[in-house]
Coordinates of C-alpha atoms and ligand atoms in Angstrom, one line a residue:
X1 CA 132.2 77.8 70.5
X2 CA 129.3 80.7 72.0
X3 CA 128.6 82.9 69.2
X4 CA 127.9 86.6 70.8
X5 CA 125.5 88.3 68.5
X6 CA 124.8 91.6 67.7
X7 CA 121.2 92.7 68.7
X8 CA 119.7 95.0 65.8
X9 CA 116.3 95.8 65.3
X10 CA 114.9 93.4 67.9
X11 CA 116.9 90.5 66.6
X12 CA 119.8 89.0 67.1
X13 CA 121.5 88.9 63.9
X14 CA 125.3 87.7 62.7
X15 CA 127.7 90.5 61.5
X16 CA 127.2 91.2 58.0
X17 CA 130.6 90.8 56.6
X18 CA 130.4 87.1 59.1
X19 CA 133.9 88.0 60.5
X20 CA 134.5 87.4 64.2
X21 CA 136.9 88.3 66.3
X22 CA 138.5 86.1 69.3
X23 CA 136.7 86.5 73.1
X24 CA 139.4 85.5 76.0
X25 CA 138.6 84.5 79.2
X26 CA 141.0 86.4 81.2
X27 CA 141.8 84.1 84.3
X28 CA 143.1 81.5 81.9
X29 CA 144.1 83.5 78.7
X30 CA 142.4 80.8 76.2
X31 CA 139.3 81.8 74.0
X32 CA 136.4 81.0 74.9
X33 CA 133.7 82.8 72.8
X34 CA 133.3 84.4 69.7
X35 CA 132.6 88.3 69.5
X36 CA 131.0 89.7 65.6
X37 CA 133.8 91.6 64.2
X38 CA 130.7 94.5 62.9
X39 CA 131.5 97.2 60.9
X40 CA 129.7 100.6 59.6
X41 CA 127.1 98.4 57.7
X42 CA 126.1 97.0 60.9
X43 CA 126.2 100.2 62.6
X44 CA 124.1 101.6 59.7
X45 CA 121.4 98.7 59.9
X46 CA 121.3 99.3 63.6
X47 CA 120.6 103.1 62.7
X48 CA 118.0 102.6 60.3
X49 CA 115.8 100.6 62.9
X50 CA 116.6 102.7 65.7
X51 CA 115.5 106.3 63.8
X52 CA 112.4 104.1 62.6
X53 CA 111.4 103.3 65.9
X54 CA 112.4 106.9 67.6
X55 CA 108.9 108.2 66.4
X56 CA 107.2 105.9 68.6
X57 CA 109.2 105.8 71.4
X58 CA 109.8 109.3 72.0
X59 CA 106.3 109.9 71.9
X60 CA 105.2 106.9 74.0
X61 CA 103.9 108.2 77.9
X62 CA 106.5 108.3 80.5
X63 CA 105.3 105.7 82.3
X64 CA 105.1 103.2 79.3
X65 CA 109.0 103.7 78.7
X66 CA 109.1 103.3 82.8
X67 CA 107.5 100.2 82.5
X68 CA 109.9 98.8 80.1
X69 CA 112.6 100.0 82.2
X70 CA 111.7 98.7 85.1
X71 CA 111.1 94.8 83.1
X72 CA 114.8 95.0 82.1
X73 CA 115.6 95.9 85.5
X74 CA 113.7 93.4 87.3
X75 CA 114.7 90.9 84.6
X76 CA 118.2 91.9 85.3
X77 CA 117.5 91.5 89.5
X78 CA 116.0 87.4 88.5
X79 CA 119.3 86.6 86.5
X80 CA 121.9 88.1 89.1
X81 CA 123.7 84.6 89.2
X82 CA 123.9 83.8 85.8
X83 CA 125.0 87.4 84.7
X84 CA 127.2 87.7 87.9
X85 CA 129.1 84.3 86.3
X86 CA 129.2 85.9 83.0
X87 CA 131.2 89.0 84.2
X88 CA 133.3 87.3 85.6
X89 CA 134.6 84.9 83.2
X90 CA 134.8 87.6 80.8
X91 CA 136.1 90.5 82.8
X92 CA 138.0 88.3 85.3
X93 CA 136.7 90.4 88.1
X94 CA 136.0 88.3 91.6
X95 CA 133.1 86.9 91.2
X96 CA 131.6 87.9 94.4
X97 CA 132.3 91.5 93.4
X98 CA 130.1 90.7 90.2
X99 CA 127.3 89.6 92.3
X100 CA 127.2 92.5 94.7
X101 CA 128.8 95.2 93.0
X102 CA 128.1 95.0 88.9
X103 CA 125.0 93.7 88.3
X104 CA 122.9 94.4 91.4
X105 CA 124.1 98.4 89.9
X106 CA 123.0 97.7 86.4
X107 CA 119.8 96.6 87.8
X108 CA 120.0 100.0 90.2
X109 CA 120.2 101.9 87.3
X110 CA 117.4 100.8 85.1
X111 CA 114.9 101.1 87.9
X112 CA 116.7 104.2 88.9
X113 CA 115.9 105.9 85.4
X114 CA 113.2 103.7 85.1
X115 CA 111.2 106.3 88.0
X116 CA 113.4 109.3 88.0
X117 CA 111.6 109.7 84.2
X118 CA 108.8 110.1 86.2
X119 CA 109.7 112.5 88.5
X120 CA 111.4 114.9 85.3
X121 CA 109.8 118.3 84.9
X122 CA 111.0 121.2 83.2
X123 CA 110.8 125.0 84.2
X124 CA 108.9 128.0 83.2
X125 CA 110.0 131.6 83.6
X126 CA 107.3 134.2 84.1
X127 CA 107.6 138.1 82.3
X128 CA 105.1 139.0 85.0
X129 CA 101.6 140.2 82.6
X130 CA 104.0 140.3 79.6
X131 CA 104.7 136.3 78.7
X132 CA 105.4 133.3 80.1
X133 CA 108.0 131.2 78.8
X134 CA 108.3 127.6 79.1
X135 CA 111.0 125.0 78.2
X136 CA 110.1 121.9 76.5
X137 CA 112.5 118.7 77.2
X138 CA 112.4 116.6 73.7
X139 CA 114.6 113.6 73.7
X140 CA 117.3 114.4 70.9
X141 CA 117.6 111.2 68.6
X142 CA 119.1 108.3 68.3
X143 CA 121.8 108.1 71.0
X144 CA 125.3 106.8 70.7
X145 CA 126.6 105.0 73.3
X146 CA 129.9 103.8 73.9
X147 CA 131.6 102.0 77.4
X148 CA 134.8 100.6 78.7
X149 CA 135.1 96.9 79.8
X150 CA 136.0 97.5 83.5
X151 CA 132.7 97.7 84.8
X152 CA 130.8 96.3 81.4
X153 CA 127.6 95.7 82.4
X154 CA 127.3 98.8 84.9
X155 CA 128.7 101.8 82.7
X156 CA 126.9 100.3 80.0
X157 CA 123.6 100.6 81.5
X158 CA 124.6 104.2 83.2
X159 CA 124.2 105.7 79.8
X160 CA 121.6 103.2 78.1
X161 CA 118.8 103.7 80.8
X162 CA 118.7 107.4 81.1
X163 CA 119.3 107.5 77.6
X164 CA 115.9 105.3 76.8
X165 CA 113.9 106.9 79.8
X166 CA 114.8 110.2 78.2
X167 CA 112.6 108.9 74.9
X168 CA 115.8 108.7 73.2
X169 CA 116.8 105.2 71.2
X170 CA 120.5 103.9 70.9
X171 CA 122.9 102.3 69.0
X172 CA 125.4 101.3 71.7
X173 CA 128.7 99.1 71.5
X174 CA 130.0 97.6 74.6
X175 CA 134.2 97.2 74.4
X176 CA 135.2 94.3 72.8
X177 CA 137.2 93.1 75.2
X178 CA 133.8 92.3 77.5
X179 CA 130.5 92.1 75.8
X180 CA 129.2 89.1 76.8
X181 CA 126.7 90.9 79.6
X182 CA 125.6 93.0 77.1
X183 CA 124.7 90.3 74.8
X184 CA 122.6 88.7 78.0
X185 CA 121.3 92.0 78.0
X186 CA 120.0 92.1 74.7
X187 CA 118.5 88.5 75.3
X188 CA 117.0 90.2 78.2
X189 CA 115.5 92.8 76.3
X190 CA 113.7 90.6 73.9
X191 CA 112.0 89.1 76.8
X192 CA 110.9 92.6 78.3
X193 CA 109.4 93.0 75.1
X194 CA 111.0 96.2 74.1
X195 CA 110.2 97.3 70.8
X196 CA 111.7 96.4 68.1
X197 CA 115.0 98.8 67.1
X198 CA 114.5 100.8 70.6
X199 CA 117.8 99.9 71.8
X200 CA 120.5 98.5 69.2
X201 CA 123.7 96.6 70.3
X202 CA 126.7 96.4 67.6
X203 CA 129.6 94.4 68.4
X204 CA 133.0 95.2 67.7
X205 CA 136.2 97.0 67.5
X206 CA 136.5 100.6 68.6
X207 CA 137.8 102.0 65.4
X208 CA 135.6 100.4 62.9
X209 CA 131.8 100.2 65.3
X210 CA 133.1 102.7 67.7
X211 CA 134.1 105.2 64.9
X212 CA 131.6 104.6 62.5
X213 CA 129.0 105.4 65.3
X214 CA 130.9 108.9 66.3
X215 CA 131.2 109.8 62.6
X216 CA 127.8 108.7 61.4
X217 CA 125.4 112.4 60.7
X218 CA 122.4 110.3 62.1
X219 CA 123.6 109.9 65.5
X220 CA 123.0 113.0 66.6
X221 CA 125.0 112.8 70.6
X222 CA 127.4 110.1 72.2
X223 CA 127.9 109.4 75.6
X224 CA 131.5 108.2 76.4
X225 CA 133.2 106.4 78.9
X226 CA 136.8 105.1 78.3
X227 CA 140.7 106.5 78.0
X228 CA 141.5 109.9 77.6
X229 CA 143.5 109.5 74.3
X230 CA 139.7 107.8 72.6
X231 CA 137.7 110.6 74.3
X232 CA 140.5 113.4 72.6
X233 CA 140.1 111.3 69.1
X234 CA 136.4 111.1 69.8
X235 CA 136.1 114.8 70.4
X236 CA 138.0 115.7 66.8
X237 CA 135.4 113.9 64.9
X238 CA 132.2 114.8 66.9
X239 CA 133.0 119.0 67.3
X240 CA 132.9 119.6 64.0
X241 CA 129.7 117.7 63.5
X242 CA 128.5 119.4 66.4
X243 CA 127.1 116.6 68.5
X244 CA 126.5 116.6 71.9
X245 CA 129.3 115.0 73.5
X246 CA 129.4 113.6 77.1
X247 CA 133.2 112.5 78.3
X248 CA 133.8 110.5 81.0
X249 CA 137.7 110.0 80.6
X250 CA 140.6 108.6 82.9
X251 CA 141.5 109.5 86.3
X252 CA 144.7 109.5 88.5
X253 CA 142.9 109.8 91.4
X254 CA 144.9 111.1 94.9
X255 CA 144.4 110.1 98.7
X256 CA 145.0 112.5 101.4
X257 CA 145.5 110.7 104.4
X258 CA 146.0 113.1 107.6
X259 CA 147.1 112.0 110.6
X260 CA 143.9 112.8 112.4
X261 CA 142.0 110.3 110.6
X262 CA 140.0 107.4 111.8
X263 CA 143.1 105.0 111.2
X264 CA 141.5 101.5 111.0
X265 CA 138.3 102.9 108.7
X266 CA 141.3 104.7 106.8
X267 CA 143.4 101.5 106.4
X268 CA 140.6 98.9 105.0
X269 CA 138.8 101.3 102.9
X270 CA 142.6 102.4 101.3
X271 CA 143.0 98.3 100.4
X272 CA 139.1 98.8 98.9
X273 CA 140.3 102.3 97.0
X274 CA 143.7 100.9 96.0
X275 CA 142.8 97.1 94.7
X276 CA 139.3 96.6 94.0
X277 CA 138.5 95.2 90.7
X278 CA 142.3 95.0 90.4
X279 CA 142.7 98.3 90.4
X280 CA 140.8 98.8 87.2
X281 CA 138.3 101.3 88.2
X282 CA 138.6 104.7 87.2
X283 CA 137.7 105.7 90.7
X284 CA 140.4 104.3 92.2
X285 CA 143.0 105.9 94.1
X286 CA 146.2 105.3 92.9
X287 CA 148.7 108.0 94.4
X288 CA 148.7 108.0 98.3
X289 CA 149.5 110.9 100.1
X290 CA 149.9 110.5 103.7
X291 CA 151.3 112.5 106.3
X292 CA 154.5 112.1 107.2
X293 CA 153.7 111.4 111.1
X294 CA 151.8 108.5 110.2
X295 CA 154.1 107.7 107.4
X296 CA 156.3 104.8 108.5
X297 CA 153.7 103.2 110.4
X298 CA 151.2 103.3 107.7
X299 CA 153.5 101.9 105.1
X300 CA 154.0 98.7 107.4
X301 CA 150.3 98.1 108.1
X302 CA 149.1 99.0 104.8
X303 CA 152.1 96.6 103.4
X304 CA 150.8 93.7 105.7
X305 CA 147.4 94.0 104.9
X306 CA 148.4 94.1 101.0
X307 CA 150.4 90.8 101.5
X308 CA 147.1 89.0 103.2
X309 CA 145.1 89.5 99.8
X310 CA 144.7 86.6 97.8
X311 CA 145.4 86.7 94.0
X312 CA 143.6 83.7 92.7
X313 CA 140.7 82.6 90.4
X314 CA 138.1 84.9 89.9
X315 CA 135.3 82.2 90.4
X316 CA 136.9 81.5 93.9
X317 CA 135.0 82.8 97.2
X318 CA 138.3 83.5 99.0
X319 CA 139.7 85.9 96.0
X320 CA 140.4 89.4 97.1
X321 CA 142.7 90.0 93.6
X322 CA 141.9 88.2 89.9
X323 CA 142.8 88.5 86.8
X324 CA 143.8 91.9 84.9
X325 CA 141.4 92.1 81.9
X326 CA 143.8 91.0 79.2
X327 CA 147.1 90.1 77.8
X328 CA 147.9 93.3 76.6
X329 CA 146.7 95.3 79.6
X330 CA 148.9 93.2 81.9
X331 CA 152.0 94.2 79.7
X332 CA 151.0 98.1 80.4
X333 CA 151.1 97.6 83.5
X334 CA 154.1 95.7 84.1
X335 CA 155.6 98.4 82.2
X336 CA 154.5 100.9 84.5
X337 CA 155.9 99.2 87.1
X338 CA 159.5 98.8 85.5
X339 CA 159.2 102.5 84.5
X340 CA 158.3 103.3 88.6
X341 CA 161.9 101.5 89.0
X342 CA 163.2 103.3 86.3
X343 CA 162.2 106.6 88.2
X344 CA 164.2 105.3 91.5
X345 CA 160.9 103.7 92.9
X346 CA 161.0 100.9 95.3
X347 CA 159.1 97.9 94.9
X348 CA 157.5 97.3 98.3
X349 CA 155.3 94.2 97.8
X350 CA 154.1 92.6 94.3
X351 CA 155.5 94.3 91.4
X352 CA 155.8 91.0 89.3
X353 CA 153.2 88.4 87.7
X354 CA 151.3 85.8 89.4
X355 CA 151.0 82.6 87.9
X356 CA 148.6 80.1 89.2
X357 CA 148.4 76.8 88.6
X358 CA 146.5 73.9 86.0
X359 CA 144.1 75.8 83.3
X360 CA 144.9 79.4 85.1
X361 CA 148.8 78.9 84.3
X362 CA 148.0 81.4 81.4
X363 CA 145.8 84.0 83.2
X364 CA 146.4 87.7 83.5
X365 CA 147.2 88.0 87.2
X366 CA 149.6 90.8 89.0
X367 CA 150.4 90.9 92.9
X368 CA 148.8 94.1 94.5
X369 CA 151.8 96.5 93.8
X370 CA 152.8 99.2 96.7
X371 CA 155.8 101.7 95.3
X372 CA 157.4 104.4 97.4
X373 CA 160.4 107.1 96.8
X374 CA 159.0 108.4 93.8
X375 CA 158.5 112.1 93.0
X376 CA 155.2 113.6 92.5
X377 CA 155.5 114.7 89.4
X378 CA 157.6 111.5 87.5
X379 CA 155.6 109.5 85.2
X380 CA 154.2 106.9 86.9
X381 CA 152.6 109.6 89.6
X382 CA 150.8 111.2 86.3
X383 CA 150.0 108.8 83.7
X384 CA 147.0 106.7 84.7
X385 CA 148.4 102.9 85.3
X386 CA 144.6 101.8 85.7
X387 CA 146.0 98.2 87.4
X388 CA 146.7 97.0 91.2
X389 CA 149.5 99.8 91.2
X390 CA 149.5 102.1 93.9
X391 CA 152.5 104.7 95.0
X392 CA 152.8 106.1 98.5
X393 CA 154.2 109.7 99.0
X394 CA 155.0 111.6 102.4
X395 CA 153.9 115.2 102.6
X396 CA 154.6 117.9 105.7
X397 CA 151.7 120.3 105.0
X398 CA 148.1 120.5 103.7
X399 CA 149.3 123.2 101.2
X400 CA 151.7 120.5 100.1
X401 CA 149.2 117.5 99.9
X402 CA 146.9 119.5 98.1
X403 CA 149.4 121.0 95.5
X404 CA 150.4 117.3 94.6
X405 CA 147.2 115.8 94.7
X406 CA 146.1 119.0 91.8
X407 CA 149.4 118.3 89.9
X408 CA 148.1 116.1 87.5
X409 CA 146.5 116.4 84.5
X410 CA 143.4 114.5 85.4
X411 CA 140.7 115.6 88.2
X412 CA 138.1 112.8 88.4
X413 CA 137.8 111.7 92.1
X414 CA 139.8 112.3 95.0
X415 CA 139.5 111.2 98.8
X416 CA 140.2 112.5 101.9
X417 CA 140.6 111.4 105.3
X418 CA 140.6 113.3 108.1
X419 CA 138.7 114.2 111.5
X420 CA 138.7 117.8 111.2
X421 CA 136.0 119.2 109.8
X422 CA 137.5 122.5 108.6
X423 CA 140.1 121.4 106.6
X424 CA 137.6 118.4 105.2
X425 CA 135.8 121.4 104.1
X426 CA 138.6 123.1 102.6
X427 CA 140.3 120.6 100.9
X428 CA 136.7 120.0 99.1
X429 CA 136.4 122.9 98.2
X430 CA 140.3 123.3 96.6
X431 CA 140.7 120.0 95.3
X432 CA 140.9 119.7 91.2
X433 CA 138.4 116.9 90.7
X434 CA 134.3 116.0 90.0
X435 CA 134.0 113.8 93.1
X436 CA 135.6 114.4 96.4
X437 CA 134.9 111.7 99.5
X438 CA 136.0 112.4 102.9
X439 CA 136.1 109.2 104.7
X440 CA 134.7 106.9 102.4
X441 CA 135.1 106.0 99.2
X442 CA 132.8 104.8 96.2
X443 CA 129.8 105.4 98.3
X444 CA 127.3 106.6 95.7
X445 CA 124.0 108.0 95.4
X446 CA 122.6 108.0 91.7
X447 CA 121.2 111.4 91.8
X448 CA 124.3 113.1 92.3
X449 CA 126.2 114.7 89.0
X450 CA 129.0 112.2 88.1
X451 CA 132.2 113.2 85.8
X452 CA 135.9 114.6 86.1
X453 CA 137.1 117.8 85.1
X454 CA 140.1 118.4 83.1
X455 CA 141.5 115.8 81.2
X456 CA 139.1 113.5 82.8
X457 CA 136.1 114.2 81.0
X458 CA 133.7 116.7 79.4
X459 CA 129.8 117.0 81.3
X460 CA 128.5 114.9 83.4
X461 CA 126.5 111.5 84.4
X462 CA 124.3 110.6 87.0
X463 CA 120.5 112.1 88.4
X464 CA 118.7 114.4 86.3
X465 CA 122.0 115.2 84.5
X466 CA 121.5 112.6 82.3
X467 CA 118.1 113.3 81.4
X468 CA 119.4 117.0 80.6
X469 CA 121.9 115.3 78.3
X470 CA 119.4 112.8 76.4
X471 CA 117.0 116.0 75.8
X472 CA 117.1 119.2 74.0
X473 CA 115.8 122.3 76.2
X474 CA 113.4 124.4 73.9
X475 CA 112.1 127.6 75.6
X476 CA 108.2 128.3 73.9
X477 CA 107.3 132.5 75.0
X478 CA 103.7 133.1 74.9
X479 CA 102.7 137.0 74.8
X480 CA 100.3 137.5 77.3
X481 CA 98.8 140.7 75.8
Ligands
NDP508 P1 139.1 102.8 75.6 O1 139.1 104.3 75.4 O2 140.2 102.0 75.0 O3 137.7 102.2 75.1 C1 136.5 102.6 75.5 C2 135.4 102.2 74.5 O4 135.7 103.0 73.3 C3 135.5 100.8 74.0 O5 134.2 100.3 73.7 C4 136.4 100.9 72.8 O6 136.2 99.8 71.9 C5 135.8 102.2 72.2 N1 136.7 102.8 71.2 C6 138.1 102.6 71.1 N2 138.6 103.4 70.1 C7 137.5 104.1 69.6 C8 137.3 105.1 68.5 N3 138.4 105.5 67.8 N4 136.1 105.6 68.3 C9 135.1 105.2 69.1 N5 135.1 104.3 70.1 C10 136.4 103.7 70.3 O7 139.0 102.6 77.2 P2 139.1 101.2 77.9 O8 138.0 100.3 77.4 O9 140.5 100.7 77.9 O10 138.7 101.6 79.4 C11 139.6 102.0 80.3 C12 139.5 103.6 80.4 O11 138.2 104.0 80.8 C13 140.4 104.1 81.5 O12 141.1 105.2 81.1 C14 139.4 104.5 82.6 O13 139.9 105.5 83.5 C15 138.3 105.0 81.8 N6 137.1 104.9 82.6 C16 136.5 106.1 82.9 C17 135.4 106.2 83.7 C18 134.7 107.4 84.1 O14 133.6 107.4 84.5 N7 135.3 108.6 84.0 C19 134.8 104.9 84.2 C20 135.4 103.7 83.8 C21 136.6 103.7 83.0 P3 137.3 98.6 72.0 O15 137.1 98.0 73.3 O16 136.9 97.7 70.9 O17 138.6 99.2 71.8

C-alpha cells in the first residue's frame, strides 16, 4: 500500500516513531494509503531545518524566492491531471471540480505570491526637516501552517506561498483526512529545487502535529484555517505565547434573495452556492432567505433543479454531487438533518444516504438536502452543518432578512441578490460578514482581504494582507538635524 511521507528538510523521510495512520478513499470507504502518524519529534526535526535554512532564505533577493515560486507553480500547472485525480480520490470531490477549481487555484496562488513579492513596498512617513521615518518589512520566522481537507491543496497553498514569498519558512501540516496533494507537493518541491528545509510538511493528527506546532516557542505565528472549536483551542495556547495568530474559522453563511433579482442567474448560481463540493466549503450558503413573493415558486424550481443533480462517483464526468469527506462527517450531518426534523423541519428532497453500487456500496454519499419550516434561530439555522444541507426561510421585509441573516454567531460570507442598487448598497454595508457578493458568488480576485468576522475568524488572508501577516513592520526614524 502508498506510503505518504513526511517532507522534512528536503527529504522525504518516514515518521520517527514508524506509526501510520489509515488514509480512506472516500467514494468507497476502504483504505487505500497510508498517512505517517508524526508526532512533536517530527515537528521538532522539521523545525530544526526550517530555522537553519530561514537565514538564507529570508535574506535571498525577491526575485530569487519569486523564481522558486513561480517553478512550483508552473510545476503545479504541468501535473494538473495527475494532482486533479489525486484530490479526488482522497477528498471525494468531482473530479472535474478538482481540475478546474483546486488545483488550477493552487497553481493561481503560487504565481500570485510568486509576483505580488515583487510588487511589496513598505511606507515612509516624513517629519518635514525634522526625520524621516521608514518601516522595514522583515519576514518573522519560521511559519506554522495549518489547513482543512475541503479544499486541501488550495487553502494549503493560500497560506504556504505568501508565507515563503514573504522570506518566511514553514512547517506546515495538511489535515489528515487529505494529504495526499500535499505530499505531490512536496515531490514537487524537490524538483523545483527549493532549498533544503525551506518549506517542511509533517503528517498527522491535529492534536499531536497540529498542537505540537501551535505550542512549540520556535514557531513564532500560525496561520489557520479549520472549525471554530480548533481555532478557540488554538487561540488558548498561542495568546499566551504571544504569536501572531491568523483565524480563518467556520461560516453559516445567509442568501438574500429579493424578488427583484435576476431569477434564472439567481437560481443556478443558489444550486452552485448551496451544493458545490458537497456542500463542504466554508463559503457556502447554507440558510436561504428569500422573499416571500417569490417564495412558493422558488421552492418548486429550486427543488426540481436539486432533484436533476447527480450523486455519483467522484471520477465520473456526469457527477454534480460525490462523496462527503468521511465516515464520521457523513454521521454529523445526518445528525443535523434528524435534528432539523427534530426542530419541526420538513425534508423537501434528499435528507437520507445514497448508496451506489459495486466497490462505491460503502462510500460517503448524501442526496442534496433542501429543509423548510424551520425557525431562524433553532439549531440547525446556527450551527454550521458544513454538508449538502441547505434550509429555506420566507421573510416580508429587508429589515427582517437582514436581522436573520446577522443572527448568527458566524459572519464569514454572505450573498445577495437583487436589481436594486440601493439596497445592494445597504445590505453591504449592514451585513455581519468579511465577504458580501451581490449577484454572484465565489467570484474572487486574490488581492482582495479574505476572512470572517466574529466567530468566523481572526485577521485576514488574501493580497498584500498576507504579506503584512508573514512580516514584522519596524519603523527606523532618522533625525534630520
Ligand atoms: P478542523 O478544525 O477539524 O481541522 C483543521 C486543521 O487543524 C486540520 O489540519 C486538523 O488536523 C488540525 N487540528 C485539529 N485539532 C488541532 C489542534 N488541537 N491543534 C492544532 N491543529 C489541529 O477543521 P476541518 O478540517 O474539519 O475543516 C472544516 C472546517 O474548516 C469548517 O468549520 C470550515 O468552515 C472551516 N473552513 C474555513 C475556511 C475559511 O477560510 N474561513 C475555509 C475552509 C474551511 P486533523 O485533520 O488531523 O484533525
Amino acid at each position: 500500500m502508498q506510503k505518504i511521507l513526511n517532507y522534512i528538510n528536503g527529504v522525504l523521510v518516514e515518521p520517527q516513531s514508524n506509526t501510520w495512520l489509515d488514509n480512506y478513499k472516500p467514494s468507497t470507504g476502504k483504505v487505500y494509503a497510508l498517512i505517517p502518524d508524526s508526532d512533536a519529534n517530527d515537528v521538532e526535526a522539521a523545525h530544526v531545518a526550517a530555522k537553519a535554512a530561514f537565514a538564507d532564505w529570508s535574506q535571498l533577493p525577491k526575485e530569487k524566492r519569486s523564481a522558486y515560486l513561480l517553478k512550483i507553480a508552473q510545476l503545479i500547472d504541468l501535473n494538473l491531471d495527475k494532482l486533479a485525480l489525486a484530490e479526488s480520490i482522497d477528498n471525494g470531490k468531482p473530479l472535474k471540480l478538482a481540475k478546474t477549481v483546486d488545483i488550477p487555484r493552487a497553481a493561481a496562488n503560487f504565481h500570485f505570491y510568486g509576483t505580488a513579492i515583487l510588487h511589496y513596498a513598505s511606507e515612509a512617513h516624513s517629519m518635514e526637516d525634522t526625520a524621516i521615518n521608514y518601516t522595514l518589512r522583515q519576514p518573522v520566522g519560521v511559519a506554522g501552517c495549518i489547513s482543512p481537507w475541503n479544499l486541501p491543496l488550495y487553502l494549503f497553498s493560500w497560506k504556504v506561498a505568501p508565507a515563503l514569498a514573504a522570506g518566511c519558512t514553514v512547517v506546515a501540516k495538511p489535515s489528515e483526512i487529505t494529504p495526499m496533494t500535499a505530499y505531490l507537493l512536496s515531490e514537487l518541491c524537490i524538483e523545483a529545487g527549493l532549498p533544503k528545509g525551506v518549506f517542511n510538511i509533517v503528517h498527522g493528527l491535529g492534536p499531536k502535529v497540529g498542537n505540537a506546532i501551535v505550542s512549540h516557542p520556535g514557531i513564532p505565528l500560525v496561520s489557520f484555517t479549520g472549525g471554530t472549536a480548533t481555532g478557540k483551542q488554538i487561540a488558548s495556547i498561542a495568546a499566551p505565547l504571544f504569536k501572531k495568530l491568523s483565524l480563518e474559522l467556520g461560516g453559516k453563511n445567509a442568501n438574500l434573495i429579493f424578488a427583484d433579482c435576476d431569477y434564472e442567474k439567481m437560481m443556478s448560481t443558489t444550486l452552485q452556492s448551496s451544493f458545490a463540493n458537497q456542500g463542504q466549503i466554508c463559503l457556502c450558503g447554507s440558510r436561504l432567505f428569500i422573499e416571500r413573493s417569490i417564495y412558493e415558486k422558488f421552492k418548486t424550481d429550486f427543488v426540481s433543479r436539486v432533484n436533476a443533480l447527480k450523486v455519483g462517483e467522484p471520477l465520473e464526468e456526469t457527477t454534480k454531487i460525490g462523496a462527503v469527506v468521511s465516515l464520521a462527517h457523513q454521521e454529523k450531518i445526518l445528525s443535523y438533518i434528524a435534528l432539523a426534523q427534530q426542530e419541526g423541519g420538513t425534508v423537501l428532497t434528499g435528507g437520507h444516504k445514497v448508496e451506489l453500487d459495486g466497490e462505491h456500496s460503502q462510500g460517503y454519499y448524501i442526496a442534496p438536502t433542501v429543509i423548510e419550516g424551520l425557525a431562524y434561530d433553532c439549531r440547525t439555522n446556527q450551527e454550521e452543518i458544513f454538508g449538502p444541507v441547505v434550509t429555506l426561510t420566507p421573510f416580508d421585509t429587508e429589515e427582517e432578512a437582514l436581522a436573520m441573516a446577522n443572527s448568527t454567531p458566524y459572519g464569514l460570507a454572505s450573498i445577495v441578490w437583487t436589481e436594486q442598487l440601493t439596497r445592494a448598497h445597504r445590505l453591504a454595508n449592514q451585513i455581519h460578514a468579511g465577504i458580501v457578493w451581490i449577484n454572484c458568488w465565489l467570484l474572487r480576485d486574490l488581492r482582495t482581504p479574505f476572512g470572517g468576522v466574529k466567530a468566523s475568524g481572526v485577521g485576514r488572508e488574501g493580497g498584500f494582507e498576507a504579506l503584512d501577516f508573514f512580516t514584522e513592520p519596524k519603523n527606523v526614524c532618522i533625525k534630520l538635524k
